PDB file of C-alpha atoms in Angstrom:
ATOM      1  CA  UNK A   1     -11.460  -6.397   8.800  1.00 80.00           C
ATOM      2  CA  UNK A   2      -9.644  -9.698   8.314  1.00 91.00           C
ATOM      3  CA  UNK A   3      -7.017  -8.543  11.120  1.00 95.00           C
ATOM      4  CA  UNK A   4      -7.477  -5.975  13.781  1.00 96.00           C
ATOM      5  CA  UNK A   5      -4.977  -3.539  14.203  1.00 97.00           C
ATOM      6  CA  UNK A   6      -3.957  -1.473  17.265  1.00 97.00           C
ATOM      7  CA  UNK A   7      -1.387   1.469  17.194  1.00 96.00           C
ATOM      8  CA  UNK A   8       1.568   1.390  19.207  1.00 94.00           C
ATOM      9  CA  UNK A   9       0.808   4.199  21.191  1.00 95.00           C
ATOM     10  CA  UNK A  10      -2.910   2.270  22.336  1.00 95.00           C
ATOM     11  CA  UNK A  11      -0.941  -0.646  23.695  1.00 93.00           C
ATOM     12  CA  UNK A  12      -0.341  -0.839  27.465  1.00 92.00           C
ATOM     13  CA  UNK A  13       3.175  -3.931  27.535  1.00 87.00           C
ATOM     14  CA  UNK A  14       2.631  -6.564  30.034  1.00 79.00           C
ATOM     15  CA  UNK A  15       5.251  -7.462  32.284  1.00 71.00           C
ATOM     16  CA  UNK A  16       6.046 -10.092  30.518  1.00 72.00           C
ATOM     17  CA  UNK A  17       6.507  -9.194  27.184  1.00 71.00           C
ATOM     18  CA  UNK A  18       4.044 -11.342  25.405  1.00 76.00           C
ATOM     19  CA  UNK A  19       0.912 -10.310  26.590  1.00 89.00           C
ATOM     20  CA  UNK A  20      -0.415  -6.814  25.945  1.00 92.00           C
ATOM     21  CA  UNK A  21      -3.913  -4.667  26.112  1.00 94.00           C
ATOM     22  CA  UNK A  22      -5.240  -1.824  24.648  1.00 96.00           C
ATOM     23  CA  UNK A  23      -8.442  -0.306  24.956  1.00 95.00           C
ATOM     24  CA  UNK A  24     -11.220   1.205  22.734  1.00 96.00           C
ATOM     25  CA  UNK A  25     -14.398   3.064  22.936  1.00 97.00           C
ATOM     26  CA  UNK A  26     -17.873   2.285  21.647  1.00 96.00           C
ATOM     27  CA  UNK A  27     -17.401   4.667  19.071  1.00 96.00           C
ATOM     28  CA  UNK A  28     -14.174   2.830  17.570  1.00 96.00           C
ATOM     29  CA  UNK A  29     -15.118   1.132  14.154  1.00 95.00           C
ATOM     30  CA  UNK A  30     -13.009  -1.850  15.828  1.00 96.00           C
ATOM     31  CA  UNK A  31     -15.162  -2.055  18.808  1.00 96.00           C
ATOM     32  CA  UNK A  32     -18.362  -2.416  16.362  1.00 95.00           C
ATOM     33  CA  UNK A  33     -16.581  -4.753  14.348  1.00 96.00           C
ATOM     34  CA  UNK A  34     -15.754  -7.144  17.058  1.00 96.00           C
ATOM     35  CA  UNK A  35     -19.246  -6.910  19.000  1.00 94.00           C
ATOM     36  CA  UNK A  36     -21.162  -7.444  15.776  1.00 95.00           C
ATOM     37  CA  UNK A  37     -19.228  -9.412  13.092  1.00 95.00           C
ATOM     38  CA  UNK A  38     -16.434 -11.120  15.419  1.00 94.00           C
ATOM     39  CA  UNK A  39     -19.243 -11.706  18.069  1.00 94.00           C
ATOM     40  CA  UNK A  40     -16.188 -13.856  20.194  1.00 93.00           C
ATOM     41  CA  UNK A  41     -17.256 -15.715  23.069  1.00 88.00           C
ATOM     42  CA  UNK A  42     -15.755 -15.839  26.247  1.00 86.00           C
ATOM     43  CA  UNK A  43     -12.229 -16.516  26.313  1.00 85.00           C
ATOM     44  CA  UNK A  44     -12.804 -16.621  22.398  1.00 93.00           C
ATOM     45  CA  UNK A  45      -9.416 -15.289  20.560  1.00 96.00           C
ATOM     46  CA  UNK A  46      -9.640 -13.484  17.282  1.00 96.00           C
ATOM     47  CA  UNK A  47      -6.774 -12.199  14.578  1.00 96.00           C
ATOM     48  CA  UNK A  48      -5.230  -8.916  15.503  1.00 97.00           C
ATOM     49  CA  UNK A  49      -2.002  -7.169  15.563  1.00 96.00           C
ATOM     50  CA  UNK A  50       0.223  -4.265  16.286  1.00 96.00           C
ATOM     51  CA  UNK A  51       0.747  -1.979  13.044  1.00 97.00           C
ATOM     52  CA  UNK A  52       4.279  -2.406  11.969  1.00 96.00           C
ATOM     53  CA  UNK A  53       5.173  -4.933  15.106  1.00 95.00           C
ATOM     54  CA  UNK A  54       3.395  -8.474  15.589  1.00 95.00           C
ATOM     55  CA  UNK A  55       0.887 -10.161  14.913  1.00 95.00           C
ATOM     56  CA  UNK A  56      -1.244 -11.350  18.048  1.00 96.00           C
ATOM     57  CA  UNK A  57      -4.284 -13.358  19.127  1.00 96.00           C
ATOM     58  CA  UNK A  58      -6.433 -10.912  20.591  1.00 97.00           C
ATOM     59  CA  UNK A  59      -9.903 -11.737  23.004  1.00 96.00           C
ATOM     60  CA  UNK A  60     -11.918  -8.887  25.030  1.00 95.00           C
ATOM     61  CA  UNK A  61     -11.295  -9.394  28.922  1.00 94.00           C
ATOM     62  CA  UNK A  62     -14.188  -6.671  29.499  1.00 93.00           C
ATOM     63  CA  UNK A  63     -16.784  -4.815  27.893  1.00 94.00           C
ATOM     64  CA  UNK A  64     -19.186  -2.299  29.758  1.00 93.00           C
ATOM     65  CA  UNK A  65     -20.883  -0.934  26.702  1.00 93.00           C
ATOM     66  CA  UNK A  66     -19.249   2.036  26.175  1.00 95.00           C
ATOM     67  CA  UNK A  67     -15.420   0.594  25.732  1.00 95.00           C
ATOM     68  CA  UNK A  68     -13.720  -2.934  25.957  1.00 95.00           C
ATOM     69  CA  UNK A  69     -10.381  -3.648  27.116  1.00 95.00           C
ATOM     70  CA  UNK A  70      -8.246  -6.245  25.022  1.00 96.00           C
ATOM     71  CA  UNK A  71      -6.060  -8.543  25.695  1.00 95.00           C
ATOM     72  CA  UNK A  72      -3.155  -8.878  22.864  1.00 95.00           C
ATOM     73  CA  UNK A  73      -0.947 -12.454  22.821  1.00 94.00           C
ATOM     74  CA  UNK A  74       2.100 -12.239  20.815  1.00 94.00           C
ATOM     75  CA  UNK A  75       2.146 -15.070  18.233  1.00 94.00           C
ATOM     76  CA  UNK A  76       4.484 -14.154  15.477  1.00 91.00           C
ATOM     77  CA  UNK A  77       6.560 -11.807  13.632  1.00 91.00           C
ATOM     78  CA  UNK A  78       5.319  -9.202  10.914  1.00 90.00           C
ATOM     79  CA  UNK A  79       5.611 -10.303   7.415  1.00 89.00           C
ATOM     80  CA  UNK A  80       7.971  -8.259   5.240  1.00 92.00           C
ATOM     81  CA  UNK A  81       6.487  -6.046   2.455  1.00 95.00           C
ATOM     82  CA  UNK A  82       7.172  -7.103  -1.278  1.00 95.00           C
ATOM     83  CA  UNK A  83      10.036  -4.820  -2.948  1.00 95.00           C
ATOM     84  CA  UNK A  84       7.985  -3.180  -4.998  1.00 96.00           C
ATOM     85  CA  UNK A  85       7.647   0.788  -5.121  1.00 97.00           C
ATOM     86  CA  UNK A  86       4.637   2.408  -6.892  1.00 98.00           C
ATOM     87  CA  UNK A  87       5.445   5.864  -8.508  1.00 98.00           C
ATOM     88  CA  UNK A  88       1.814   7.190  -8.801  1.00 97.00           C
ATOM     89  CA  UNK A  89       1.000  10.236 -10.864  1.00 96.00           C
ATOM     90  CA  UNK A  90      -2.032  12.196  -8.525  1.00 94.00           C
ATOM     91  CA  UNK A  91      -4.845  11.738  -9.720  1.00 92.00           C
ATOM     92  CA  UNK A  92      -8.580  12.562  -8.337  1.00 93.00           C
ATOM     93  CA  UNK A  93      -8.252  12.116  -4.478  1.00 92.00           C
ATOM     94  CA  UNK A  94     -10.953   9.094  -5.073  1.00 94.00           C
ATOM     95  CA  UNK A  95      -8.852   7.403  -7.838  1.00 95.00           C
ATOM     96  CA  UNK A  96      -5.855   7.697  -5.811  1.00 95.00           C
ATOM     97  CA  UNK A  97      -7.510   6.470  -2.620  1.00 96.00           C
ATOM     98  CA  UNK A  98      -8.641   3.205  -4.192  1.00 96.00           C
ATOM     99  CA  UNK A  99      -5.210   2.646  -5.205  1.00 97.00           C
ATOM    100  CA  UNK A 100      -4.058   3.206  -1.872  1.00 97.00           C
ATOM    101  CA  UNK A 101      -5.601   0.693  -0.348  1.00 97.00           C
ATOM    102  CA  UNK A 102      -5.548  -1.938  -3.128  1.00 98.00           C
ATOM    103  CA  UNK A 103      -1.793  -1.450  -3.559  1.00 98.00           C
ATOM    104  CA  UNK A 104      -1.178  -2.197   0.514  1.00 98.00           C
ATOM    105  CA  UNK A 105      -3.408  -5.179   0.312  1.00 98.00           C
ATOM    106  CA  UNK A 106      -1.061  -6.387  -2.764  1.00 98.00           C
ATOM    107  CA  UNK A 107       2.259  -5.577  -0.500  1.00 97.00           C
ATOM    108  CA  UNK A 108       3.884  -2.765  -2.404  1.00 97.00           C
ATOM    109  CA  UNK A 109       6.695  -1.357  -0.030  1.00 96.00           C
ATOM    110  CA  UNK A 110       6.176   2.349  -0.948  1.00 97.00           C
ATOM    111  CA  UNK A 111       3.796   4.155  -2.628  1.00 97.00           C
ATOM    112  CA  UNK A 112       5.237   7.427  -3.750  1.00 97.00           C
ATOM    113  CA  UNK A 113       2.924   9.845  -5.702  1.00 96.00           C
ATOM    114  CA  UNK A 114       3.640  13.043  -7.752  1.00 95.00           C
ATOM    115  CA  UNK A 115       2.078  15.930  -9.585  1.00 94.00           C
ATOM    116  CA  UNK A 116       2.420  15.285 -13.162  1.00 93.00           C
ATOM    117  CA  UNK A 117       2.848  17.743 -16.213  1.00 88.00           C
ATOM    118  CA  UNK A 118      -0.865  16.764 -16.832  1.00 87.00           C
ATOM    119  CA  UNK A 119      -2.623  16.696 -13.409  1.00 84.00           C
ATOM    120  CA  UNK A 120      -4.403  19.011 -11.651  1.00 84.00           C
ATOM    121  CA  UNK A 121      -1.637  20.460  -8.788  1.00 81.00           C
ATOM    122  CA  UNK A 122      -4.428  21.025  -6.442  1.00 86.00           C
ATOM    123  CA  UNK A 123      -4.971  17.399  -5.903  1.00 85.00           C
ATOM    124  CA  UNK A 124      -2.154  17.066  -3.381  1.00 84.00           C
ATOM    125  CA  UNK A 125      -4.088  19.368  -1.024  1.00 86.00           C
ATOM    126  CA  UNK A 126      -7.114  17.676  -0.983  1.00 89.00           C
ATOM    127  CA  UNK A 127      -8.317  16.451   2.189  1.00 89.00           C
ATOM    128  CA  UNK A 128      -8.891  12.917   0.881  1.00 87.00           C
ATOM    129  CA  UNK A 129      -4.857  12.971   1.211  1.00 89.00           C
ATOM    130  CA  UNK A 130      -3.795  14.413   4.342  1.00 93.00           C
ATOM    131  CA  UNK A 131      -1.404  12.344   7.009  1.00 94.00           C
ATOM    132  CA  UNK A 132      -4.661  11.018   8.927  1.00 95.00           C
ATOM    133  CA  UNK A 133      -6.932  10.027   5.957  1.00 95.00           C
ATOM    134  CA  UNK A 134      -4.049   8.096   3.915  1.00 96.00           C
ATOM    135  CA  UNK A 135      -3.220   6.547   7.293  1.00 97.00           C
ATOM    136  CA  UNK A 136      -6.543   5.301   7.424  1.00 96.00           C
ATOM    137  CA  UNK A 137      -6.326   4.084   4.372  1.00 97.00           C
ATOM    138  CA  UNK A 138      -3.103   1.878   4.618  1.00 98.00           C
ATOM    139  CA  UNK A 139      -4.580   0.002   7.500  1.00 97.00           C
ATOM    140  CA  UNK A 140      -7.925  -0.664   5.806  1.00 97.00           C
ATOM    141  CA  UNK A 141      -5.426  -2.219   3.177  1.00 97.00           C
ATOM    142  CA  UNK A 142      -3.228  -3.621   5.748  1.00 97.00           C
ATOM    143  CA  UNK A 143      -6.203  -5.347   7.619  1.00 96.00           C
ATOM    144  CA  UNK A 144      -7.665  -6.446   4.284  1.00 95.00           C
ATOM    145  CA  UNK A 145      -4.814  -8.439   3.299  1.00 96.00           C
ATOM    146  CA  UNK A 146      -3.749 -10.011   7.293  1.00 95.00           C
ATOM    147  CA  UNK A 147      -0.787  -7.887   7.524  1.00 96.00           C
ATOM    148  CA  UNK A 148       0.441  -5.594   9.910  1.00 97.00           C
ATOM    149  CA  UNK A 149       3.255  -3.576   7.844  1.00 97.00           C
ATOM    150  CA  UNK A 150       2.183  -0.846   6.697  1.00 97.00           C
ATOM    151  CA  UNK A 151       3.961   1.202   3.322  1.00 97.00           C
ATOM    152  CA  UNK A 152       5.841   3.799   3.144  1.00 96.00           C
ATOM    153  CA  UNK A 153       3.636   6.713   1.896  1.00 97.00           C
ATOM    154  CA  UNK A 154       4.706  10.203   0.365  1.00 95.00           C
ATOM    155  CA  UNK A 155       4.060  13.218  -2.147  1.00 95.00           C
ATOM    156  CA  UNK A 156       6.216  14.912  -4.160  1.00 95.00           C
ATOM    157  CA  UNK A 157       6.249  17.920  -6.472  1.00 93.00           C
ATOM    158  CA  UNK A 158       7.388  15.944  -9.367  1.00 93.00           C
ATOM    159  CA  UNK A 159       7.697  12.856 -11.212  1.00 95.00           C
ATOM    160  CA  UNK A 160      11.598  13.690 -10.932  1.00 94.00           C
ATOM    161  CA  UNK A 161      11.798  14.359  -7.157  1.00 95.00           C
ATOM    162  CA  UNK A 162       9.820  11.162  -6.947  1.00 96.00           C
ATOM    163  CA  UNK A 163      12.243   8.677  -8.801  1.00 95.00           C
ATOM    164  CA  UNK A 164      14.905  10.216  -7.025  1.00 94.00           C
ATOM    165  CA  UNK A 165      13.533   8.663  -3.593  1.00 95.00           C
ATOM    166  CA  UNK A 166      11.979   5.680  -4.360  1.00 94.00           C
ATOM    167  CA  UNK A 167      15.539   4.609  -6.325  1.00 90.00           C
ATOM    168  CA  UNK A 168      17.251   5.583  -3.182  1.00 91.00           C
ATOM    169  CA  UNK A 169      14.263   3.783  -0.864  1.00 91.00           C
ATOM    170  CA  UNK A 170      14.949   0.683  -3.502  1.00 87.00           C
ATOM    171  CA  UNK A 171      18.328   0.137  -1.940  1.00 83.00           C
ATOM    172  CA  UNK A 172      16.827  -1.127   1.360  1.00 84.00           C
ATOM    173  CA  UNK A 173      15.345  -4.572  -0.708  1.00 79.00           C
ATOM    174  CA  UNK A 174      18.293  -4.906  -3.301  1.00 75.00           C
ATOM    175  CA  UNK A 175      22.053  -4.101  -3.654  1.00 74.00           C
ATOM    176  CA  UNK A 176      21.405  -4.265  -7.362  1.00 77.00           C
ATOM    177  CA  UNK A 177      20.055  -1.581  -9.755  1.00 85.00           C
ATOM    178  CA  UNK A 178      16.144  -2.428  -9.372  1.00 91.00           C
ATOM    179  CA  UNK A 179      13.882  -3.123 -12.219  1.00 94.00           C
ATOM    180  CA  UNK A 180      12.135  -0.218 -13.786  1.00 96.00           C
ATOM    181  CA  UNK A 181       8.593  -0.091 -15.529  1.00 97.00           C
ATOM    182  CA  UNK A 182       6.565   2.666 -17.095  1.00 98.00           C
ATOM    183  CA  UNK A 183       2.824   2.082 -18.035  1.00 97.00           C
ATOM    184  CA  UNK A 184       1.943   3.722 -21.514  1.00 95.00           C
ATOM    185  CA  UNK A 185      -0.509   3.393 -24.012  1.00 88.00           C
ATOM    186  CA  UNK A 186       1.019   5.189 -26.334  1.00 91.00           C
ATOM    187  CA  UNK A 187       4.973   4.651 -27.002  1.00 94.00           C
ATOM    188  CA  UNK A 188       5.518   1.179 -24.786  1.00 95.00           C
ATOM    189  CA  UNK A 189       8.597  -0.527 -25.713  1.00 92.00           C
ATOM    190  CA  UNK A 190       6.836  -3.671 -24.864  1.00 95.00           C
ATOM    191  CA  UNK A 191       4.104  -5.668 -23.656  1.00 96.00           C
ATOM    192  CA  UNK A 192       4.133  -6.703 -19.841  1.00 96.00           C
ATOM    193  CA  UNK A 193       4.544 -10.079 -20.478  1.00 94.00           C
ATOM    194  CA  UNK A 194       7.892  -9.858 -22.819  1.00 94.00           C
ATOM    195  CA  UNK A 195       9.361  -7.345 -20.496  1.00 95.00           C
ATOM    196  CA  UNK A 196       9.106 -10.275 -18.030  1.00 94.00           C
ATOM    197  CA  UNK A 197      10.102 -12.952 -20.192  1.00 93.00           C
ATOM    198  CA  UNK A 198      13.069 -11.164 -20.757  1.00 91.00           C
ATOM    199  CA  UNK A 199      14.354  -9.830 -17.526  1.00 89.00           C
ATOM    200  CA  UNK A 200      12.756 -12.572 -15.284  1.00 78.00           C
ATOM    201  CA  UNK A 201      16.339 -13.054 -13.413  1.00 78.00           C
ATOM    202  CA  UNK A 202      17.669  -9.834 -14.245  1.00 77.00           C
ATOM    203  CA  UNK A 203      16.477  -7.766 -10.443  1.00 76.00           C
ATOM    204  CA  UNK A 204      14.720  -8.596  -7.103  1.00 87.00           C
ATOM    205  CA  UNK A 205      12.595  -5.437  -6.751  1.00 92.00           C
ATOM    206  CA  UNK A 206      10.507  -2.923  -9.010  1.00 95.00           C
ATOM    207  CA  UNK A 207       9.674   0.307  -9.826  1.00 97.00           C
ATOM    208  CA  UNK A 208       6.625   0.878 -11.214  1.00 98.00           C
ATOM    209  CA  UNK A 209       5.618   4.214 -12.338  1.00 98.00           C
ATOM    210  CA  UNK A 210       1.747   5.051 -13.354  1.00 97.00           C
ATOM    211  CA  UNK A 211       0.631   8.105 -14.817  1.00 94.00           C
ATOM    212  CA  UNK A 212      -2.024  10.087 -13.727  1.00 91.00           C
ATOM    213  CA  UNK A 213      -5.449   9.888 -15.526  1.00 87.00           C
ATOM    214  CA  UNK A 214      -4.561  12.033 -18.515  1.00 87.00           C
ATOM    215  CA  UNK A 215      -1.350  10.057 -19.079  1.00 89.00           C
ATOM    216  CA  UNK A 216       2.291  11.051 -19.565  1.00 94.00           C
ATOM    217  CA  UNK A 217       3.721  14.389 -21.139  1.00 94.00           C
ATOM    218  CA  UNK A 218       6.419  14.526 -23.858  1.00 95.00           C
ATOM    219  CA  UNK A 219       8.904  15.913 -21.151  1.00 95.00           C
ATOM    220  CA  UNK A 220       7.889  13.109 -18.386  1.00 95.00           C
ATOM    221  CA  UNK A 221       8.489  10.591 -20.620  1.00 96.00           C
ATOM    222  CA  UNK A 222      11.828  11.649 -21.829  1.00 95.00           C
ATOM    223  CA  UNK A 223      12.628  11.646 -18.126  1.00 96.00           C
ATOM    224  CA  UNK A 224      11.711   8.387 -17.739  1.00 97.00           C
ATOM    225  CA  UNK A 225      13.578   6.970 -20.359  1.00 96.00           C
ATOM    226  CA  UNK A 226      16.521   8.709 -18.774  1.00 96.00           C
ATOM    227  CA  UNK A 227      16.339   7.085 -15.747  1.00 95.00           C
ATOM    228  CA  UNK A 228      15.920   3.596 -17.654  1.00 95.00           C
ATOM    229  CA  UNK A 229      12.371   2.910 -17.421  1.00 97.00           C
ATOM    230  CA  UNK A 230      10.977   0.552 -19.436  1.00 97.00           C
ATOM    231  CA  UNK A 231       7.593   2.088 -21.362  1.00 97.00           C
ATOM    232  CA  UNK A 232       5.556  -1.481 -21.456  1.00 97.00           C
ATOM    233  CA  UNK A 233       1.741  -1.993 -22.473  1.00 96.00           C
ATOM    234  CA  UNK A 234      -0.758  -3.592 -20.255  1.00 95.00           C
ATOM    235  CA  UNK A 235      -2.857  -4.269 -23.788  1.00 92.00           C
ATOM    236  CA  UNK A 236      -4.598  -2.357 -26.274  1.00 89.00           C
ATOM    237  CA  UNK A 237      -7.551  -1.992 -23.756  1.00 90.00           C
ATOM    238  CA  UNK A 238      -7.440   1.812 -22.434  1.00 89.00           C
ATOM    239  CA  UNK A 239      -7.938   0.927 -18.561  1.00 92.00           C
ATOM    240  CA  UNK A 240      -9.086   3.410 -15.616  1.00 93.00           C
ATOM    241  CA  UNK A 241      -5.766   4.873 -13.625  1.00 94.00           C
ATOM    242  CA  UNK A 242      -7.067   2.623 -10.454  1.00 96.00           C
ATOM    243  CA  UNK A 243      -7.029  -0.807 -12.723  1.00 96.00           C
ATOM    244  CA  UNK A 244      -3.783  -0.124 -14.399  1.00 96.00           C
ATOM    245  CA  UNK A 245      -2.017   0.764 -10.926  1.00 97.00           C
ATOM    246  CA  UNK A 246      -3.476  -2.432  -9.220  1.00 97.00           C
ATOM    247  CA  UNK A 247      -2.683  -4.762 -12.072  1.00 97.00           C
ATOM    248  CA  UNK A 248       0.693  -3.186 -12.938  1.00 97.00           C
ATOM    249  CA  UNK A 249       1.742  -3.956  -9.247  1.00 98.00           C
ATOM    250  CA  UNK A 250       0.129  -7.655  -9.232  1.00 97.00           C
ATOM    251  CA  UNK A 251       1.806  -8.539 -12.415  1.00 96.00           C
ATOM    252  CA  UNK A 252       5.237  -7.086 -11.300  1.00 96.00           C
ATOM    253  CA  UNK A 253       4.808  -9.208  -7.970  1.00 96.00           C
ATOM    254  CA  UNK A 254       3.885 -12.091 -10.119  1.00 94.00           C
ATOM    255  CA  UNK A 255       6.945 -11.396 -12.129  1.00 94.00           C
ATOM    256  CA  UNK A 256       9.191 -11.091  -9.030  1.00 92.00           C
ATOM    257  CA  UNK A 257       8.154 -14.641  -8.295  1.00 91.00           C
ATOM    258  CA  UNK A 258       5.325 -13.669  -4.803  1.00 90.00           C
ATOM    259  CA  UNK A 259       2.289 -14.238  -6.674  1.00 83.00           C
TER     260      UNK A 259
END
């Protein structure tokens, strides 16, 4: 945990605004963290923050063994995520997990996933993907990159349902039509790196659509090409679903100009 992280509802204001606490019990991951990694002296402040709200200077102001109180100091403003959306065919729960929490640590704004023509349907009922576990998941990203925005997070039925929203959820970054990319191995248009060298000043925020791990159907890729997404290459390598999410969405950032 680069940054510790407290809920909203854990944090008890202080009168003045600028000083909070919250407390946790010995049986917190965050308590273990702090007792055994952080190991903070006395009066000793360490990184923390309030998910989606500020980030703070945090230090324990007491400790009996079975919970510590904390004291939270307001010292700045959240960060804003990039304006990036990833459209992520479902894939097995622990494939989609990793991406998850790589694709927060990156700074996507949204990661919207989908049953595709290929996947298994059943995989948006697994466990590994209910409200609580994905939550967990963003703020193990979150905390991994010292950030206290969290992204937006959904499932859909379909890959159609799912450009639908994330077009409409592009219109908070961008008045402008955003950029839209496909990964495909099989009928790209073009290679990442010409799609970017020609439409480097052509949108401020992305779409980026990956297939699940059996790749895109006939029907799914007409529909993409519909809705104006680009199919480009990431190379004649054939990568694993979790690599070609992760650098898909690093080498869009990098083309937006944040990496």
């Amino acid at each position: 945990m680069n940054l510790i992280l407290f809920e909203e509802y854990e944090i008890t204001a202080g009168t003045d605004g600028a000083v909070h606490t919250a407390e946790i019990s010995s049986a917190d991951e965050r308590y273990r963290h702090i007792r055994q990694v952080l190991k903070p002296g006395p009066g000793e402040e360490f990184d923390a923050g309030i998910v989606n709200g500020p980030r703070c200077k945090a230090s324990v102001v007491s400790d009996d063994g079975s919970s510590a109180t904390i004291q939270l100091r307001i010292t700045g403003e959240p960060e804003d995520l990039f304006p990036l959306i990833l459209l992520l065919g479902l894939s097995r729960p622990q494939t989609v997990k990793k991406i998850i929490r790589e694709a927060t640590a990156l700074g996507a704004a949204g990661i919207f996933t989908f049953t595709t023509d290929k996947g298994e349907s059943g995989y948006a009922k697994s466990s590994a993907l209910s409200e609580d576990s994905v939550h967990r998941l963003l703020l193990e990203g979150a905390q991994q990159a010292f950030c206290t925005r969290l992204p937006e997070f959904k499932i859909f039925n379909s890959l159609d349902e799912a450009v639908s929203a994330a077009a409409a959820a592009a219109g908070k970054f961008s008045e402008g039509a955003p950029l839209k990319i496909a990964l495909d191995n099989y009928e790209a248009a073009c290679g990442m790196k010409d799609f970017w060298t020609e439409n480097e000043d052509r949108g401020d925020a992305v779409l980026l659509a990956v297939g699940s791990e059996r790749g895109w159907s006939g029907s799914e890729r007409d529909k993409l090409r519909t809705e104006e997404f680009t199919l480009v290459s990431l190379g004649k390598r054939v990568l694993r679903t979790e690599t070609a999410a992760v650098a898909g969405t690093a080498l869009c950032l990098n083309g937006l100009g944040y990496y």
